[in-house]
Amino acid sequence: MELWQQMIRDSVHSVDQLVEKFNLDRSVAENLDQFFQARINPYYLSLIRYPGDPIWKQCVPDKLELEDIDGFEDPLAEDQMSPVPNITHRYPDRCLFLVTSQCGMYCRFCTRKRKVGDSEKISMKQLESAFQYIEQHTEIRDVILSGGDPLMLTDYLLERILKRLRAITHVEIIRIGTKMPCVLPHRITPKLCDTIKKYHPIYINTHFNHPWEITEESMRACGMLVDAGCPVNNQSVLMKGVNDDPAVMKELLHKLLKMRVRPYYLFMADETKGAGHFRTSLEKGLEILDNLRGHTSGLAIPHFVIDVPGGGGKIPMLPKYILHRDESKIILRNYKNEHFIFHEPHLSETNENKKSNQPSITKLNNMEVKMNLEEIILDNN
Ligand SMILES: *Cc1c(COP(=O)(O)O)cnc(C)c1O
Ligand code: SF4
């Protein structure tokens, strides 16, 4: 067994461990199974400095999760846009390919917690239909391996997937979406890098949220991936109490650049059930961006986007895309000119749509938006 595999085995995950280690309310720990399991490996655990700190918040279950019933199970409508198991095909020229249910650590804010950690829901047995789908869809030039975390697979299994994808001539780019450089950098071994570099161009999209996650180990891991010829990009989620602070965010972005990782996206936290306590206002995000542009190099500045509920995709927070904004909601358009509502946290009215957990309802038809906008214009007069 490799070191990283042993560390997964040594993770904190049982009810007893959670109660003992974190003084967690037993009723919360016992209810986790029906909600979202915990896995905190010894490395990520060692990054916690004090109870309730930004590292703790990302990995230790909180009773607020069980109280949040307003969010969506599948905020991004990934399952509705899944033509075959394990594939989400939302954009014309690229698709998401889920290759495992497992992760090195289970993030409390995970958007995909309805599936992640459950090998029945992201099954390795169903990869064949996904490969065939990609083979048949010649418009797909970019495949994003995700999960779970693709680097939870053994080198052998990962190589089988890469080899099969590389045999498809229209697939130009393969991306690996992995949080391992952040949560378990020991996974990045010379043998893994040797495997990956045989299948270039391979891009790595990783996921750091806080400067304390950047350690000697994670710097070594990212350096190895870059040395193996992979461009490494970072996607962060803006989260209350974790990184919703201009100085913290700037420190994170600078530290990423120092280890040759390029900030790519900064996401507003999704309207995921059980993660409502992480959500910040759009204003907070805009303030953070305002503190970056001009004040630091463009290399350090990620695209600030909302991945809208209902499956509209990632929409940049630029005036062109924001049709309307008030204190409770934002109405946005995507690249196809479809319209979507994103609710501001707390102030959002808990309307019937949200209660029924059907994010598709937040996709409006254009007529509805027109009326909506007209009403607002009338209101303002
Ligand atoms: C994020 C995402 C992609 C990739 O989007 P990019 O903007 O190209 O990084 C592709 N498919 C799905 C379903 C996604 O959510
Ligand atoms: S690593 Fe990604 S998929 Fe896994 S729990 Fe965290 S956010 Fe979810």
XYZ file of C-alpha atoms in Angstrom, residues 23-380:
358
model
C -16.315 17.243 20.791
C -19.047 17.002 18.202
C -22.658 16.668 19.278
C -23.366 12.925 19.083
C -26.754 13.464 17.481
C -25.060 15.380 14.658
C -22.397 12.729 14.146
C -24.983 9.961 14.131
C -27.102 11.705 11.537
C -24.267 12.202 9.131
C -24.770 8.931 7.341
C -28.054 9.989 5.845
C -26.551 13.349 4.966
C -22.876 13.537 4.038
C -20.251 11.394 5.590
C -17.033 12.738 7.066
C -13.480 11.892 6.047
C -10.589 13.888 7.442
C -7.201 12.384 6.684
C -4.268 12.901 9.080
C -2.571 15.440 6.804
C -5.576 17.740 6.451
C -6.321 17.250 10.157
C -2.831 18.534 10.960
C -3.620 21.841 9.227
C -6.284 22.726 11.817
C -4.900 25.362 14.203
C -7.899 25.860 16.494
C -11.534 24.721 16.673
C -13.701 26.597 14.213
C -10.800 27.896 12.124
C -11.047 28.062 8.295
C -9.591 24.561 7.882
C -11.871 23.058 10.544
C -14.925 24.665 8.955
C -14.204 22.990 5.629
C -13.907 19.464 7.003
C -15.632 19.068 10.390
C -19.396 18.444 10.278
C -21.507 21.185 11.806
C -25.044 20.993 13.137
C -25.938 23.918 10.865
C -25.759 21.435 7.983
C -28.684 19.463 9.340
C -30.704 22.615 9.944
C -30.332 23.871 6.378
C -33.246 22.404 4.464
C -33.714 25.169 1.917
C -30.891 24.282 -0.426
C -30.979 22.088 -3.518
C -29.799 18.492 -3.730
C -28.471 19.073 -7.238
C -28.137 22.845 -7.578
C -26.405 22.717 -10.950
C -28.916 20.272 -12.479
C -26.035 17.975 -13.326
C -28.223 14.890 -13.273
C -30.725 16.401 -15.694
C -27.924 17.071 -18.150
C -26.550 13.588 -17.962
C -27.146 11.700 -21.221
C -25.481 8.519 -19.912
C -24.312 7.603 -16.399
C -21.185 9.474 -15.207
C -21.348 12.169 -17.925
C -22.662 15.726 -17.593
C -22.769 17.455 -20.949
C -23.728 21.068 -20.420
C -21.528 23.004 -22.813
C -21.158 22.328 -26.538
C -17.487 21.365 -26.758
C -16.647 19.861 -23.368
C -18.071 17.487 -20.805
C -17.647 16.340 -17.244
C -16.771 12.686 -16.709
C -17.203 11.330 -13.172
C -14.766 8.468 -12.658
C -14.975 7.733 -8.938
C -17.136 8.552 -5.929
C -14.225 8.803 -3.501
C -12.310 11.873 -2.277
C -9.240 12.417 -0.117
C -11.347 14.529 2.230
C -15.065 15.250 2.208
C -15.662 18.990 1.976
C -18.664 20.088 3.983
C -19.691 22.498 1.209
C -19.507 19.956 -1.620
C -21.987 20.645 -4.421
C -22.087 17.004 -5.395
C -22.623 15.529 -1.931
C -25.765 13.788 -3.159
C -23.426 11.369 -4.952
C -19.915 11.795 -3.646
C -18.745 9.074 -1.275
C -21.373 6.633 -2.578
C -19.942 4.135 -5.020
C -23.449 3.074 -6.037
C -24.123 6.546 -7.390
C -20.852 7.082 -9.234
C -20.142 3.602 -10.367
C -16.951 2.459 -12.017
C -18.982 -0.271 -13.677
C -20.675 2.251 -15.892
C -17.647 3.816 -17.498
C -18.150 1.986 -20.791
C -21.277 3.900 -21.806
C -19.487 7.139 -20.927
C -16.507 6.288 -23.147
C -18.863 5.406 -25.978
C -20.749 8.665 -25.551
C -17.523 10.661 -25.839
C -16.452 8.591 -28.840
C -19.740 9.248 -30.621
C -19.839 12.971 -29.827
C -17.129 14.360 -32.037
C -17.878 17.911 -30.860
C -16.337 17.085 -27.461
C -12.781 18.372 -27.561
C -12.218 18.736 -23.823
C -12.984 16.082 -21.190
C -12.898 16.974 -17.510
C -12.298 14.014 -15.217
C -13.982 14.566 -11.904
C -15.877 12.636 -9.253
C -15.176 12.416 -6.425
C -11.513 12.832 -7.031
C -9.937 11.046 -10.020
C -6.639 10.821 -8.134
C -8.304 8.494 -5.638
C -7.942 5.906 -8.377
C -4.770 3.881 -8.462
C -2.188 4.861 -11.066
C -3.152 1.734 -12.972
C -6.853 2.569 -13.213
C -6.175 6.219 -13.987
C -3.846 5.207 -16.802
C -6.487 2.930 -18.306
C -8.891 5.870 -18.442
C -6.305 8.271 -19.891
C -5.230 5.747 -22.502
C -8.775 5.128 -23.618
C -9.525 8.867 -23.880
C -6.298 9.571 -25.754
C -7.332 7.004 -28.357
C -10.276 9.272 -29.230
C -8.878 11.640 -31.836
C -11.340 14.515 -31.323
C -10.492 14.763 -27.609
C -7.834 17.450 -27.667
C -7.554 18.250 -23.990
C -7.988 16.160 -20.859
C -8.406 17.913 -17.547
C -8.127 16.270 -14.161
C -10.157 17.990 -11.467
C -8.453 17.060 -8.207
C -8.253 18.395 -4.701
C -5.392 16.064 -3.787
C -2.591 18.662 -4.051
C -4.481 20.527 -1.311
C -5.973 17.816 0.902
C -3.492 14.955 0.482
C -0.399 16.110 -1.449
C 1.293 12.774 -0.738
C -0.833 11.403 -3.584
C 1.363 13.268 -6.067
C 4.172 10.764 -6.503
C 6.908 10.512 -9.154
C 5.153 7.430 -10.512
C 1.863 9.299 -10.888
C 3.622 12.152 -12.698
C 5.345 9.693 -15.038
C 1.963 8.174 -15.857
C 0.240 11.490 -16.474
C 2.923 12.957 -18.702
C 2.510 10.195 -21.255
C -0.927 11.550 -22.152
C -0.415 15.283 -22.654
C -1.956 17.793 -23.005
C -3.259 17.187 -19.488
C -4.408 20.124 -17.430
C -4.829 19.891 -13.674
C -7.589 21.871 -12.000
C -7.068 21.920 -8.288
C -8.922 23.480 -5.390
C -7.293 25.538 -2.625
C -9.478 27.858 -0.557
C -7.232 29.217 2.176
C -3.564 30.250 2.517
C -3.035 27.761 5.384
C -3.577 24.982 2.868
C -0.387 26.016 1.130
C 2.344 24.087 2.893
C 5.700 22.610 2.012
C 3.947 19.387 1.027
C 1.406 21.054 -1.241
C 4.114 23.227 -2.820
C 6.103 20.107 -3.574
C 3.047 18.375 -5.080
C 2.119 21.298 -7.343
C 5.745 21.752 -8.379
C 5.935 18.103 -9.419
C 2.796 18.395 -11.542
C 4.070 21.543 -13.244
C 7.463 19.916 -13.815
C 5.634 16.996 -15.404
C 4.294 19.484 -17.946
C 0.792 20.036 -16.586
C -0.601 23.558 -16.427
C -2.108 23.710 -12.923
C -5.096 25.983 -12.342
C -7.000 26.645 -9.143
C -10.718 26.925 -8.454
C -11.779 28.409 -5.112
C -15.158 28.725 -3.479
C -15.945 31.949 -1.664
C -17.099 30.936 1.803
C -18.160 32.769 4.916
C -15.657 32.367 7.722
C -13.155 30.694 5.424
C -11.940 33.176 2.847
C -14.493 36.000 2.620
C -11.869 38.571 3.443
C -9.904 40.631 0.905
C -6.573 40.165 2.701
C -6.992 36.403 3.099
C -7.978 36.013 -0.530
C -5.050 38.085 -1.756
C -2.623 36.055 0.333
C -4.071 32.827 -1.076
C -3.793 34.030 -4.677
C -0.206 35.227 -4.242
C 0.823 31.954 -2.615
C -0.753 30.004 -5.461
C 1.258 31.939 -8.021
C 4.450 31.337 -6.064
C 3.979 27.620 -6.522
C 3.182 28.110 -10.212
C -0.549 27.543 -9.818
C -2.691 29.993 -11.746
C -5.948 31.214 -10.143
C -8.729 30.260 -12.571
C -12.173 30.552 -10.976
C -13.594 32.037 -7.804
C -17.111 30.676 -7.315
C -19.938 32.045 -5.270
C -20.898 29.193 -2.915
C -23.649 27.142 -4.543
C -27.148 26.907 -3.111
C -26.420 23.373 -1.963
C -28.534 21.826 0.751
C -26.630 21.676 4.013
C -24.132 24.342 2.982
C -26.212 27.470 3.472
C -24.034 28.646 6.360
C -21.105 29.092 3.947
C -22.891 31.467 1.604
C -21.859 35.116 1.340
C -23.498 38.028 -0.424
C -22.529 38.906 -3.965
C -21.431 42.277 -2.609
C -18.735 40.574 -0.530
C -17.353 38.835 -3.604
C -17.354 42.028 -5.641
C -15.547 43.821 -2.822
C -12.847 41.159 -2.825
C -12.395 41.459 -6.577
C -12.306 45.228 -6.310
C -9.439 44.868 -3.874
C -7.476 42.859 -6.435
C -7.849 44.510 -9.834
C -5.049 46.997 -10.294
C -3.739 46.357 -6.799
C -2.035 43.168 -7.883
C -0.995 41.492 -11.119
C -3.636 40.198 -13.499
C -2.062 36.767 -13.144
C -3.407 36.619 -9.597
C -7.004 37.405 -10.491
C -9.507 34.580 -11.009
C -12.724 34.819 -13.005
C -15.437 35.523 -10.455
C -18.471 33.434 -11.410
C -21.766 32.039 -10.210
C -22.529 28.503 -11.332
C -26.251 29.150 -11.534
C -28.923 26.848 -10.175
C -30.833 25.129 -12.937
C -27.823 24.219 -15.049
C -27.110 27.469 -16.855
C -23.413 27.078 -16.222
C -20.819 29.492 -14.984
C -21.758 33.140 -15.419
C -19.131 35.845 -14.881
C -20.009 38.703 -12.574
C -19.768 41.348 -15.253
C -22.436 43.978 -15.965
C -23.386 42.438 -19.313
C -24.574 39.265 -17.659
C -26.391 40.805 -14.681
C -29.894 41.753 -15.772
C -31.189 42.730 -12.404
C -29.969 42.816 -8.864
C -31.704 43.672 -5.614
C -31.075 42.764 -2.008
C -32.725 39.358 -2.243
C -31.835 38.136 -5.721
C -29.808 38.455 -8.882
C -31.182 37.751 -12.351
C -28.506 36.644 -14.772
C -28.169 35.573 -18.353
C -25.800 32.939 -19.632
C -23.956 32.660 -22.960
C -27.089 31.207 -24.584
C -29.127 34.177 -23.345
C -31.140 32.003 -20.980
C -32.124 33.651 -17.730
C -31.585 32.436 -14.182
C -32.235 33.572 -10.631
C -29.631 33.362 -7.898
C -30.835 34.088 -4.378
C -28.775 36.110 -1.979
C -28.263 34.224 1.291
C -30.549 34.766 4.310
C -32.496 37.608 2.744
C -33.811 35.180 0.155
C -37.512 34.452 0.466
C -37.973 30.751 1.163
C -40.392 30.383 -1.692
C -42.177 27.254 -2.804
C -39.706 26.595 -5.628
C -36.853 26.302 -3.240
C -38.741 24.125 -0.797
C -39.590 21.573 -3.441
C -35.907 21.237 -4.288
C -36.354 21.745 -7.988
C -33.626 24.000 -9.236
C -34.977 23.869 -12.782
C -37.681 26.274 -11.694
C -35.068 28.930 -11.181
C -34.526 28.882 -14.912
C -36.947 31.439 -16.252
C -38.327 31.779 -19.690
C -37.535 35.070 -21.265
C -41.127 36.260 -21.078
C -41.139 35.811 -17.337
C -37.962 37.792 -16.968
C -39.322 40.568 -19.099
C -42.337 40.798 -16.835
C -40.123 40.594 -13.841
C -37.963 43.426 -15.090
C -40.994 45.496 -16.035
C -42.412 45.074 -12.560
C -39.152 46.226 -11.111
C -39.013 49.218 -13.404
C -42.576 50.086 -12.394
C -41.630 49.684 -8.747
C -38.822 52.118 -9.171
